[in-house]
CSV table of C-alpha atoms and ligand atoms in Angstrom, one decimal:
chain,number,residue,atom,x,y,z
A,1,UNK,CA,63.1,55.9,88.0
A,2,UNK,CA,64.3,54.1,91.5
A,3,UNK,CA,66.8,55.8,93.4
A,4,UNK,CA,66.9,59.1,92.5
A,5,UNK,CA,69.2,60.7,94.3
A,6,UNK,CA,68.7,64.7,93.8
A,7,UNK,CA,66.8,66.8,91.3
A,8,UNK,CA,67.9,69.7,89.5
A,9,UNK,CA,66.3,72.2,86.7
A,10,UNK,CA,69.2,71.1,84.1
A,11,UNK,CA,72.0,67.9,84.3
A,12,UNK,CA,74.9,69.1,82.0
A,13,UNK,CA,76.3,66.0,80.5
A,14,UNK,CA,80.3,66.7,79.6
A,15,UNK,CA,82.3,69.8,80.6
A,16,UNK,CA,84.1,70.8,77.5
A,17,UNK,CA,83.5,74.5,75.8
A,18,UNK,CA,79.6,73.5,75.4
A,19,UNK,CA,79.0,72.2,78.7
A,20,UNK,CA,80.5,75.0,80.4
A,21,UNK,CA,78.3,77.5,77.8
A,22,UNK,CA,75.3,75.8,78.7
A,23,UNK,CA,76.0,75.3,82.3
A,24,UNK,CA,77.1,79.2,82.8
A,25,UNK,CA,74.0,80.1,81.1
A,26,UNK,CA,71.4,78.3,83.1
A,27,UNK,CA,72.9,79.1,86.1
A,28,UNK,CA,73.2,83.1,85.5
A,29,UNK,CA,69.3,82.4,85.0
A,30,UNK,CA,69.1,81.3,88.4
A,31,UNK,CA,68.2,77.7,87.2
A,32,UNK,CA,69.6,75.1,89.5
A,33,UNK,CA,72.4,73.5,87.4
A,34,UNK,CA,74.5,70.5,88.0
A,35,UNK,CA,77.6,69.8,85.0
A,36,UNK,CA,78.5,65.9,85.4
A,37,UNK,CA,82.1,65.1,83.8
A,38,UNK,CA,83.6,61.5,83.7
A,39,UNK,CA,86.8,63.3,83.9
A,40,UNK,CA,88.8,65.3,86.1
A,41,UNK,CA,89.6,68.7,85.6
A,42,UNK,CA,92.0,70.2,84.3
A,43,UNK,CA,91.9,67.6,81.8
A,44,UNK,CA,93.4,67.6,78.0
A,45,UNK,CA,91.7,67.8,75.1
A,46,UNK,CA,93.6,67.4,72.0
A,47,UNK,CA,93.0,70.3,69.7
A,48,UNK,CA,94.8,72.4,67.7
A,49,UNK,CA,93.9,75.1,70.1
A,50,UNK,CA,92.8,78.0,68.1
A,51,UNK,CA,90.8,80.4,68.8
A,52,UNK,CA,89.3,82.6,66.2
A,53,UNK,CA,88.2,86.2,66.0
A,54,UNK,CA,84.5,85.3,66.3
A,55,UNK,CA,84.8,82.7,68.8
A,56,UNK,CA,86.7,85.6,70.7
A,57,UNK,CA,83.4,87.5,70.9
A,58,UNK,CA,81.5,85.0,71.5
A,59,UNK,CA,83.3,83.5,74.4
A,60,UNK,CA,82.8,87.8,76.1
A,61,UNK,CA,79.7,87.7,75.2
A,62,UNK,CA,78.2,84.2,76.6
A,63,UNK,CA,80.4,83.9,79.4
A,64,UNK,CA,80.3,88.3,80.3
A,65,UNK,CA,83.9,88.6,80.6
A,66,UNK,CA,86.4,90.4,78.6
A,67,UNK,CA,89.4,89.9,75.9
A,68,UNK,CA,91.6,91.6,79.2
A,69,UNK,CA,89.9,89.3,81.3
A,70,UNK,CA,91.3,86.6,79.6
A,71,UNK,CA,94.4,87.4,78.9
A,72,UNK,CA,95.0,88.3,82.3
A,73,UNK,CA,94.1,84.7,83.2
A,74,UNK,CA,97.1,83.8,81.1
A,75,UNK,CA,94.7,82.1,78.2
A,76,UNK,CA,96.5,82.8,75.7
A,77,UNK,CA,99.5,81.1,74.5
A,78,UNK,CA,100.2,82.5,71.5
A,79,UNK,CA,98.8,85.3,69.5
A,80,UNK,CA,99.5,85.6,65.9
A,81,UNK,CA,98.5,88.2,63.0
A,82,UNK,CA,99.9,86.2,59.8
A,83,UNK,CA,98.9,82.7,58.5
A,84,UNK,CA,101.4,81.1,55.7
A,85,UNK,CA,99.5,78.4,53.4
A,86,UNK,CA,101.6,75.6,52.1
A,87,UNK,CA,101.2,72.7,49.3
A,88,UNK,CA,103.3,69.9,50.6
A,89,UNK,CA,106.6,71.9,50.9
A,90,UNK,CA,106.2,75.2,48.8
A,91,UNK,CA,105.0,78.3,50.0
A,92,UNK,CA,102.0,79.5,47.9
A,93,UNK,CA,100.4,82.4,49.8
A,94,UNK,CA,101.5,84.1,53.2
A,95,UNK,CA,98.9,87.1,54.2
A,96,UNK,CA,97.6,89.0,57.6
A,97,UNK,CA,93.8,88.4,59.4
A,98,UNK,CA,92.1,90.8,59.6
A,99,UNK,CA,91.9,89.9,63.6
A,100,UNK,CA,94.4,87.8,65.0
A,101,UNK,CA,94.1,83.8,66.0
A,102,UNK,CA,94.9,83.6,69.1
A,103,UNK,CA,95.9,79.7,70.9
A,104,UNK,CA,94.9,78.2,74.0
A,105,UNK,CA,95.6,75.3,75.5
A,106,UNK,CA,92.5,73.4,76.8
A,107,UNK,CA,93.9,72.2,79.7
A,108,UNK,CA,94.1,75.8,81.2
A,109,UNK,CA,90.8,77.3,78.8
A,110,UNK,CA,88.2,74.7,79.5
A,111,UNK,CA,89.2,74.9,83.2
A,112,UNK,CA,88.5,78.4,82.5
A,113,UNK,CA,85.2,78.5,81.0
A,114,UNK,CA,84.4,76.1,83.7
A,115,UNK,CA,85.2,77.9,86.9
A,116,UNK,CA,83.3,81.0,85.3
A,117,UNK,CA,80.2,78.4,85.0
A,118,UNK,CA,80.9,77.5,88.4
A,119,UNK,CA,81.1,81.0,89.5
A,120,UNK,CA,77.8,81.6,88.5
A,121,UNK,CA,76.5,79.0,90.4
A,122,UNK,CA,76.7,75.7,88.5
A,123,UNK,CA,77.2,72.6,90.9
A,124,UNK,CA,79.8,70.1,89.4
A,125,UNK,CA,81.0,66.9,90.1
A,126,UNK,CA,84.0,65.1,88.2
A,127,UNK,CA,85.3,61.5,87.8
A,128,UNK,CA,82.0,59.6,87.1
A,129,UNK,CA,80.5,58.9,83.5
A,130,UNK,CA,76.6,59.2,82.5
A,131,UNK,CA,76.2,56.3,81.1
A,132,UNK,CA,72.2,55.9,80.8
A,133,UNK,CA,69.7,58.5,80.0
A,134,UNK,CA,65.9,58.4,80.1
A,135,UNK,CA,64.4,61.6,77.3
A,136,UNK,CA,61.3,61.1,78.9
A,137,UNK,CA,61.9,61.8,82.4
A,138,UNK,CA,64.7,64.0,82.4
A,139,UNK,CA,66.8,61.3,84.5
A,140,UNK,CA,70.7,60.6,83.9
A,141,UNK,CA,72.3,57.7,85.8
A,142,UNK,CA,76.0,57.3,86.0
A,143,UNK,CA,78.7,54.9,86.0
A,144,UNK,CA,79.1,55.1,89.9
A,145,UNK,CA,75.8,54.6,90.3
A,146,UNK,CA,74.4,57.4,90.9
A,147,UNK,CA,71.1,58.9,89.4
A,148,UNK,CA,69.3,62.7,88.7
A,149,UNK,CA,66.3,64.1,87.8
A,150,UNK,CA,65.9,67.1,86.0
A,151,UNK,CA,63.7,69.5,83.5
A,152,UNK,CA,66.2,69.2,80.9
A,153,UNK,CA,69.3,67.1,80.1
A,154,UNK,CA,71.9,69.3,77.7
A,155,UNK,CA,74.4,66.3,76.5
A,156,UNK,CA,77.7,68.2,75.4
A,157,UNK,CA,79.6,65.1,75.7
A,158,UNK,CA,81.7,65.4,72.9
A,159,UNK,CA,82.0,63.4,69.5
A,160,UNK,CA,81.5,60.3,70.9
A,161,UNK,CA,78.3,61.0,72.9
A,162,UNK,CA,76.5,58.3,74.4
A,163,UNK,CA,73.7,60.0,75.0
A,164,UNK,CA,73.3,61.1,71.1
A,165,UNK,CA,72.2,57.3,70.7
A,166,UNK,CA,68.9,58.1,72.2
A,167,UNK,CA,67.9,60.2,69.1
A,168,UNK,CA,65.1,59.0,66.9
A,169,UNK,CA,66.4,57.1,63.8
A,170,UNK,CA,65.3,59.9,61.8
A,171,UNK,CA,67.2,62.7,63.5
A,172,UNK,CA,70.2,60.7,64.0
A,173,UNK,CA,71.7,58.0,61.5
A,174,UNK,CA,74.8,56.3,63.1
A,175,UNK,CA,75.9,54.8,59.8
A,176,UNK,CA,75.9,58.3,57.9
A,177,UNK,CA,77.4,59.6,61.0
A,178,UNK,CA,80.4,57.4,60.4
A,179,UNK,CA,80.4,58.0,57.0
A,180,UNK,CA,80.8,62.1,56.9
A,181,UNK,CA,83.2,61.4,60.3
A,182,UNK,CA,87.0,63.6,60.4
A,183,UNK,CA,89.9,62.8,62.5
A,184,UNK,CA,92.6,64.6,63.9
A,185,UNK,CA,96.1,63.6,64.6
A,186,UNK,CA,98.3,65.4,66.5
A,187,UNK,CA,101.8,65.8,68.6
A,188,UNK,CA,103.3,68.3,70.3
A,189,UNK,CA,106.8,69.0,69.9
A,190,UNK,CA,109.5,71.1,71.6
A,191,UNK,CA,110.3,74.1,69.7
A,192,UNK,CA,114.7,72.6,70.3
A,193,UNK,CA,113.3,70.0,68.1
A,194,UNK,CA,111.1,71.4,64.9
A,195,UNK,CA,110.5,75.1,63.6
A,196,UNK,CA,112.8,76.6,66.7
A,197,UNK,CA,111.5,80.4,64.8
A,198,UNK,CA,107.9,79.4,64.1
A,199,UNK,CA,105.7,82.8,64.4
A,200,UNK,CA,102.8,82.5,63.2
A,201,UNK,CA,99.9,79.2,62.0
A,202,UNK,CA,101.3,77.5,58.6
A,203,UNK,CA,98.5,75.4,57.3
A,204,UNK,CA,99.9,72.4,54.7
A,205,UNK,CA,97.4,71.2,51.9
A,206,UNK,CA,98.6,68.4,49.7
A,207,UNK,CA,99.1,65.9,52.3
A,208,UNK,CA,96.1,64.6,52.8
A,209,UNK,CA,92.9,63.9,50.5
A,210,UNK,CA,89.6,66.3,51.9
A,211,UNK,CA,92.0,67.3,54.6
A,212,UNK,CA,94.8,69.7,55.4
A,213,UNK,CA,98.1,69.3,58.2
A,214,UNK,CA,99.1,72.5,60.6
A,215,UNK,CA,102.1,73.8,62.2
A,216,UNK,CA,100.7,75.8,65.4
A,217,UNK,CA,102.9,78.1,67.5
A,218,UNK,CA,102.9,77.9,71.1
A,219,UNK,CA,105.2,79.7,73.5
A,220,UNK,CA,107.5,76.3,74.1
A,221,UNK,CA,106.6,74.1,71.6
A,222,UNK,CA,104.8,73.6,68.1
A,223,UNK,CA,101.6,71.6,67.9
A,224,UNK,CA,101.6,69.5,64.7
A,225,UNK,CA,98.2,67.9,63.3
A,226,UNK,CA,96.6,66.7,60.5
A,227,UNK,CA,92.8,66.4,60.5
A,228,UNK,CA,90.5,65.2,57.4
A,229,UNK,CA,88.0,62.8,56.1
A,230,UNK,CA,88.0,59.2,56.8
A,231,UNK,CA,86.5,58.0,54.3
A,232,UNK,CA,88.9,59.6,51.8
A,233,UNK,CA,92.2,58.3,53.6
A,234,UNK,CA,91.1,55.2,54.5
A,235,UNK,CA,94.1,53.5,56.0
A,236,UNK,CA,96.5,55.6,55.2
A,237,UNK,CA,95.5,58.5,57.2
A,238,UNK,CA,98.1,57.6,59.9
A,239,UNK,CA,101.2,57.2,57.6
A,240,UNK,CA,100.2,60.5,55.3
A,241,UNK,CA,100.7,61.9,58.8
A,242,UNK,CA,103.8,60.4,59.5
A,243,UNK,CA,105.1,61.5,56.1
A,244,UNK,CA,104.3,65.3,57.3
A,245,UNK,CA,106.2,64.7,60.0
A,246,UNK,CA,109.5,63.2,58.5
A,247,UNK,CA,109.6,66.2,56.0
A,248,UNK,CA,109.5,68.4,58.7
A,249,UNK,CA,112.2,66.4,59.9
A,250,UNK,CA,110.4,65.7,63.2
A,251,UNK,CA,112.8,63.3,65.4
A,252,UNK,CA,111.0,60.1,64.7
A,253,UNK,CA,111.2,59.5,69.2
A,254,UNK,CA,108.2,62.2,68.8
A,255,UNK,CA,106.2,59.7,66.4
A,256,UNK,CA,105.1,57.6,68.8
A,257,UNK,CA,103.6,60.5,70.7
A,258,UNK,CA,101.0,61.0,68.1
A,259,UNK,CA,97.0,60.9,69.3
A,260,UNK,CA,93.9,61.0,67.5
A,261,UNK,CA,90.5,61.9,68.1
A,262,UNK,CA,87.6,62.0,65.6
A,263,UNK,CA,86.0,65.5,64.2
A,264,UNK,CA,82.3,65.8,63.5
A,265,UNK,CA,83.0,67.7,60.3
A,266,UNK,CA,79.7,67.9,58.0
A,267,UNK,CA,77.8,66.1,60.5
A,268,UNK,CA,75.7,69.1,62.0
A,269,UNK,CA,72.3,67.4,63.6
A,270,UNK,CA,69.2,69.3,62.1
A,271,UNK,CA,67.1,68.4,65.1
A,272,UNK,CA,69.1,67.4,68.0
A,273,UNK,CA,66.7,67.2,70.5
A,274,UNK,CA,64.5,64.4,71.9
A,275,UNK,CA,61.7,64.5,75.1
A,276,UNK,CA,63.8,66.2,77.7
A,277,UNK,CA,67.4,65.8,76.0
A,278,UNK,CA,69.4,68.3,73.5
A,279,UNK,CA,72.5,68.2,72.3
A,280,UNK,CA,75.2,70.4,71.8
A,281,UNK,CA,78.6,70.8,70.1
A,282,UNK,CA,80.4,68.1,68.9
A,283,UNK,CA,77.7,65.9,70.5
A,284,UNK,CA,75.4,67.3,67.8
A,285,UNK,CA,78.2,67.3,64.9
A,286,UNK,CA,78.7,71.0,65.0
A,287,UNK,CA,82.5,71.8,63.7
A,288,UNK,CA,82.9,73.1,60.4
A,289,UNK,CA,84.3,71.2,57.4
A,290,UNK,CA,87.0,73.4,56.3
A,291,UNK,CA,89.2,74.2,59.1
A,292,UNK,CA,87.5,71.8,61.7
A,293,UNK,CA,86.5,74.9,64.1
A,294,UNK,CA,84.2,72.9,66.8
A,295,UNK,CA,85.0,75.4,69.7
A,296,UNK,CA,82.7,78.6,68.3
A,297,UNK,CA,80.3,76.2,67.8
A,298,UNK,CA,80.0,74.1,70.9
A,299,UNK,CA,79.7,77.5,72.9
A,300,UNK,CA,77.0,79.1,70.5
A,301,UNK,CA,75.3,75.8,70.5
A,302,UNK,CA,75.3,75.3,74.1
A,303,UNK,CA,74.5,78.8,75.0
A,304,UNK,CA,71.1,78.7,72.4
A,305,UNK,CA,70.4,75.0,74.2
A,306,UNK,CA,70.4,77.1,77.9
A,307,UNK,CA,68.0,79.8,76.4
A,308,UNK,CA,65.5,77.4,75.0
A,309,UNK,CA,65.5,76.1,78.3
A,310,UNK,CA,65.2,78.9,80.5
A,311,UNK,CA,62.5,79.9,78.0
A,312,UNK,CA,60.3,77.4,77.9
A,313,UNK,CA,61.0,75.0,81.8
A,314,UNK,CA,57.8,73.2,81.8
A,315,UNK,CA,57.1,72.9,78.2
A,316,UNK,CA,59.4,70.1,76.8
A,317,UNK,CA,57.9,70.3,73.1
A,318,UNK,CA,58.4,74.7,73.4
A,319,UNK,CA,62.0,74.1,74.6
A,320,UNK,CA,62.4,72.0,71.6
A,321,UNK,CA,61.0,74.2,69.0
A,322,UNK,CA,63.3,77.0,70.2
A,323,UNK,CA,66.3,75.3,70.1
A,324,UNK,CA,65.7,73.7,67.0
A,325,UNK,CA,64.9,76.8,65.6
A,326,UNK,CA,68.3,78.8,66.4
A,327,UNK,CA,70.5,76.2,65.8
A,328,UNK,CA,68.8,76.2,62.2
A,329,UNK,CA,69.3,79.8,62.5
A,330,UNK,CA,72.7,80.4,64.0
A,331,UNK,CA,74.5,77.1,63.6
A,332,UNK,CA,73.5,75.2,60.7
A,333,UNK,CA,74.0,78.1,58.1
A,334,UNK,CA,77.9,78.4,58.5
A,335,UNK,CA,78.4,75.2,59.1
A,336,UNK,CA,76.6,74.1,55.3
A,337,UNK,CA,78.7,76.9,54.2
A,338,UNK,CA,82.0,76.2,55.1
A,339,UNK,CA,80.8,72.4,54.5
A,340,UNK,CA,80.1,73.5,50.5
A,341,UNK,CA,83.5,75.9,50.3
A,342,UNK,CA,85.4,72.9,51.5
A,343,UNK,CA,84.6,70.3,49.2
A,344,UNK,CA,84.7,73.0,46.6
A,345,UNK,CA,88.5,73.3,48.0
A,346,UNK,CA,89.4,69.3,48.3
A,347,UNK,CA,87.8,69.1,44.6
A,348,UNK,CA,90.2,71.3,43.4
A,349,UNK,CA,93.3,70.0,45.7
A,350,UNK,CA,92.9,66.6,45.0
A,351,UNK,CA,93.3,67.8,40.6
A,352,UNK,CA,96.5,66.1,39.7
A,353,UNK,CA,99.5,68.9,38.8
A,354,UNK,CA,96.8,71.5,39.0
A,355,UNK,CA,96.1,71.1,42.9
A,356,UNK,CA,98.4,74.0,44.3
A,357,UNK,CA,97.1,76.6,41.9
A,358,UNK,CA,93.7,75.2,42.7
A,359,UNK,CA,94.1,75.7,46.4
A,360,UNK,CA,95.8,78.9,45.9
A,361,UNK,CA,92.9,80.4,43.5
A,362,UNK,CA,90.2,79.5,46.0
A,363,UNK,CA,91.7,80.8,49.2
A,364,UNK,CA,92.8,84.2,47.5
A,365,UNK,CA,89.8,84.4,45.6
A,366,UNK,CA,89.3,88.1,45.2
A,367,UNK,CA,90.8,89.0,47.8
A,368,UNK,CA,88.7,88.0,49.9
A,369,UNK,CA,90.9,86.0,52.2
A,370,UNK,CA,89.2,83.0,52.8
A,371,UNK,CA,90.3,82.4,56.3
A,372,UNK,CA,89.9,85.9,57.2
A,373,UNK,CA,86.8,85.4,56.6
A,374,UNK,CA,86.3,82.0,58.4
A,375,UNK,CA,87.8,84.1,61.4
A,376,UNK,CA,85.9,86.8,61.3
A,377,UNK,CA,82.5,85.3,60.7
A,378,UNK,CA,80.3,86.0,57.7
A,379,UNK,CA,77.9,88.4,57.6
A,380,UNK,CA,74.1,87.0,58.6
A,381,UNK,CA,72.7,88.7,55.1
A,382,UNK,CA,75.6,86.6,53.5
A,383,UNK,CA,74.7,83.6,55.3
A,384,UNK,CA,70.7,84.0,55.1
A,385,UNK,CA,71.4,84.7,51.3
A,386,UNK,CA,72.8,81.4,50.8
A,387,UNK,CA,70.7,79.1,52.6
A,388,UNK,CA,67.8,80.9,50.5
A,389,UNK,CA,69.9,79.8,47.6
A,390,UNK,CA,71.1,76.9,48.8
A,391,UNK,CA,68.2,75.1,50.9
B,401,FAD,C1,93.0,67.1,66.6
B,401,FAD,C2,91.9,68.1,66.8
B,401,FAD,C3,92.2,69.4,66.6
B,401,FAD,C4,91.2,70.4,66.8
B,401,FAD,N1,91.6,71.7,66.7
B,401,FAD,C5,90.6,72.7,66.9
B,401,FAD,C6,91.0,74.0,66.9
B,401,FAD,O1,92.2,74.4,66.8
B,401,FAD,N2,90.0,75.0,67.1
B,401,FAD,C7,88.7,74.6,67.3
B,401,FAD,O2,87.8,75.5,67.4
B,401,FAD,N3,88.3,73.3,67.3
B,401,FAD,C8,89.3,72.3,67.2
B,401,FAD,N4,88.9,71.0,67.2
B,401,FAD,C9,87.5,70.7,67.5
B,401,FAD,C10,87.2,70.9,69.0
B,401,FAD,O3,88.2,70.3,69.8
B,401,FAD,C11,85.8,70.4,69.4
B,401,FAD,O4,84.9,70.8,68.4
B,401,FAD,C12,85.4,70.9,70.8
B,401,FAD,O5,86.2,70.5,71.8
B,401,FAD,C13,83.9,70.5,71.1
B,401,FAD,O6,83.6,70.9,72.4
B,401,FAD,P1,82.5,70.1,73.2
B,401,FAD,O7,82.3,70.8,74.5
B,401,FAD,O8,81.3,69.8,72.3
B,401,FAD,O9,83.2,68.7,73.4
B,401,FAD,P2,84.5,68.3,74.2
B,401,FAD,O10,85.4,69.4,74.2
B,401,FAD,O11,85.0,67.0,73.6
B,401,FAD,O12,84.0,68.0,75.7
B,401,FAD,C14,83.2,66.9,76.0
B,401,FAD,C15,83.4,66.6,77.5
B,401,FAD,O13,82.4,65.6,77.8
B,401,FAD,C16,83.0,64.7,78.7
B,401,FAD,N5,82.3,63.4,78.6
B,401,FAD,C17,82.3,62.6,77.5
B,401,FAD,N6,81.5,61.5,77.8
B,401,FAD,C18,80.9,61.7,79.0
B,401,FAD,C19,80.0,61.0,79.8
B,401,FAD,N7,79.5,59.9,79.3
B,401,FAD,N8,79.7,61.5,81.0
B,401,FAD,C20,80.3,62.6,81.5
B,401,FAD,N9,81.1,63.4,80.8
B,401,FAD,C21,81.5,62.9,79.5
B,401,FAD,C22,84.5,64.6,78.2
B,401,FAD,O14,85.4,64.2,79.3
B,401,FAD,C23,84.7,66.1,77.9
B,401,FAD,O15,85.2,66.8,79.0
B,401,FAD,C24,89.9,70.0,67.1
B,401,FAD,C25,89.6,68.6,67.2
B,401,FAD,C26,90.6,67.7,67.1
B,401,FAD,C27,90.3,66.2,67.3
């Protein structure tokens, strides 16, 4: 513990939607709050960018500001009230939500979330990685060399979290980690080149095994993606991707524009907390399996991380207790849920000849709109219902 440079009453590790959740949180407590990014902000993250109804709600009610708010901050770029669903090329349902999607840009929304964190009082620095951390003691040190002391350490440093490596083998196993682990490709490309009238989200099943591909709107251009389970496309994911693309008839200059970034879908953390450390968001696996939402669930998980802490400062074992037990509450429920609709979903998509009427069946099922629904948020009795059912 040598050189210890300052001492706060929570380190934020990562800056994304969590880190700015958790920060804004502590700080509105009047904790002292410092958010560490290795990055610089505003920095991109690639992501489809969506934004659902819940997540909506959730962002006014962590961060106290208002749907007006944000849109007079420009978040927004695109808002849209109809979703088409595709199998390979053929249309097989078109419908409205219930609430719209709306899409952001995370250059200009984490920035965002950020500066309201820092408006509450969080201290931030940029540009140097954590890159040690010590449960016990609370301390993070950094690639510059630099070193902190605090209560509590929340790691929200995304999917590829270092710090998530100082879990006990029992509440972290890298190898299943890998094995339940997503990715998502994606290129953006101007609207002169692809889908010039493009509206409203299409999402394309058929594509890929355990996985779906999107067409996303955005004022100037249309975000393309394609995000599923490794383990399913192994080694073709890339190509399937590139197939999308040519069908769309995507100048093939754009191909070499695609990026991709892993998705913790289906690897939600039961218990991700250890000594003085939690983790939240995709640091702790929480995006769902079906659509890949991570956003909703990085700020619900790092808001319920903040609260444990502010409830408990001096009482390491408490804080964990707390958090474990909302995140087991609040988190972990949709997350099995979706995780069980979707392989219901990819069971039925991957049925030779019968896999658009499969996918079609399950996503109009009673009219209950599937992504509506996803959008919305399912009712707690729902949700509480199944896990009693369900485990
Ligand atoms: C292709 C793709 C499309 C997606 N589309 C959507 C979508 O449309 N809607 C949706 O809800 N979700 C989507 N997701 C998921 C979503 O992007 C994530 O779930 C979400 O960003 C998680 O937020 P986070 O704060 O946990 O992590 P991140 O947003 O990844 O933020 C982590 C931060 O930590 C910083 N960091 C990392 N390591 C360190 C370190 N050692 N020290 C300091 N800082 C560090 C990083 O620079 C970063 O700023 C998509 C993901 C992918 C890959």
């Amino acid at each position: 513990m040598s050189g210890i440079m300052d001492s706060y009453d929570v380190v934020v590790v990562g800056a994304g939607p969590a880190g700015a959740a958790a920060a804004f949180v502590c700080a509105e407590q009047g904790l002292r709050t410092l958010v560490l990014e290795k990055s610089t902000f505003p920095r991109d993250k690639l992501c489809g960018g969506f934004l659902t109804d819940k997540a909506i709600r959730l962002i006014s009610s962590t961060f106290q500001v208002s749907l007006q708010d944000m849109q007079g901050a420009g978040l927004f770029e695109y808002e849209a009230h109809r979703y088409g669903l595709y199998f390979k090329g053929a249309r097989i349902a078109e419908d409205l939500f219930d609430h719209p999607f709306r899409f952001v840009r995370r250059t200009t929304f984490d920035a965002y979330l950020l500066e309201v964190a820092r408006s509450a009082g969080a201290d931030i620095s940029f540009g140097d990685a954590v890159v040690e951390c010590e449960p016990e003691h609370g301390v993070v040190h950094t690639e510059g060399g630099k070193s902190y002391q605090a209560s509590y350490v929340v790691a929200c440093d995304g999917v590829n979290s270092r710090l998530r490596k100082q879990l006990p083998d029992d509440r972290f196993d890298p190898e299943a980690w890998r094995d339940r682990l997503a990715t998502g490709f994606e290129v953006s490309v101007p609207r002169s080149e692809c889908m010039p009238d493009l509206d409203h989200p299409r999402i394309f099943f058929g594509y890929l095994r355990n996985g779906y591909c999107w067409a996303f709107p955005r004022s100037d251009e249309i975000v393309l993606g394609a995000g599923g389970l490794n383990r399913a496309n192994m080694g073709t994911f890339r190509e399937r991707f590139l197939d999308y693309l040519a069908e769309l008839e995507v100048p093939a200059c754009c191909f070499s524009e695609v990026k991709g970034h892993p998705i913790p879908c289906g690897n939600y953390l039961t218990q991700p907390v250890w000594r003085r450390l939690l983790l939240a968001g995709d640091a702790a696996g929480f995006a769902d399996s079906l659509l890949g939402e991570g956003i909703y669930y990085a700020i619900l998980s790092g808001a319920h991380a903040a609260q444990a802490v502010k409830n408990g400062p001096q009482d390491p074992e408490a804080v964990a207790t707390e958090y474990i037990k909302q995140i087991n509450a609040d988190v972990v429920p949709p997350l099995k849920y979706w995780d069980a609709k979707a392989r219901m979903l990819y069971r039925g998509m991957n049925v030779p000849v019968l896999g658009p009427w499969a996918v079609k069946t399950i996503v109009t099922w009673k009219k209950k709109k599937l992504f509506s629904r996803i959008s919305d948020g399912l009712p707690k009795e729902q949700l509480q219902a199944y896990v009693d059912d369900n485990g």
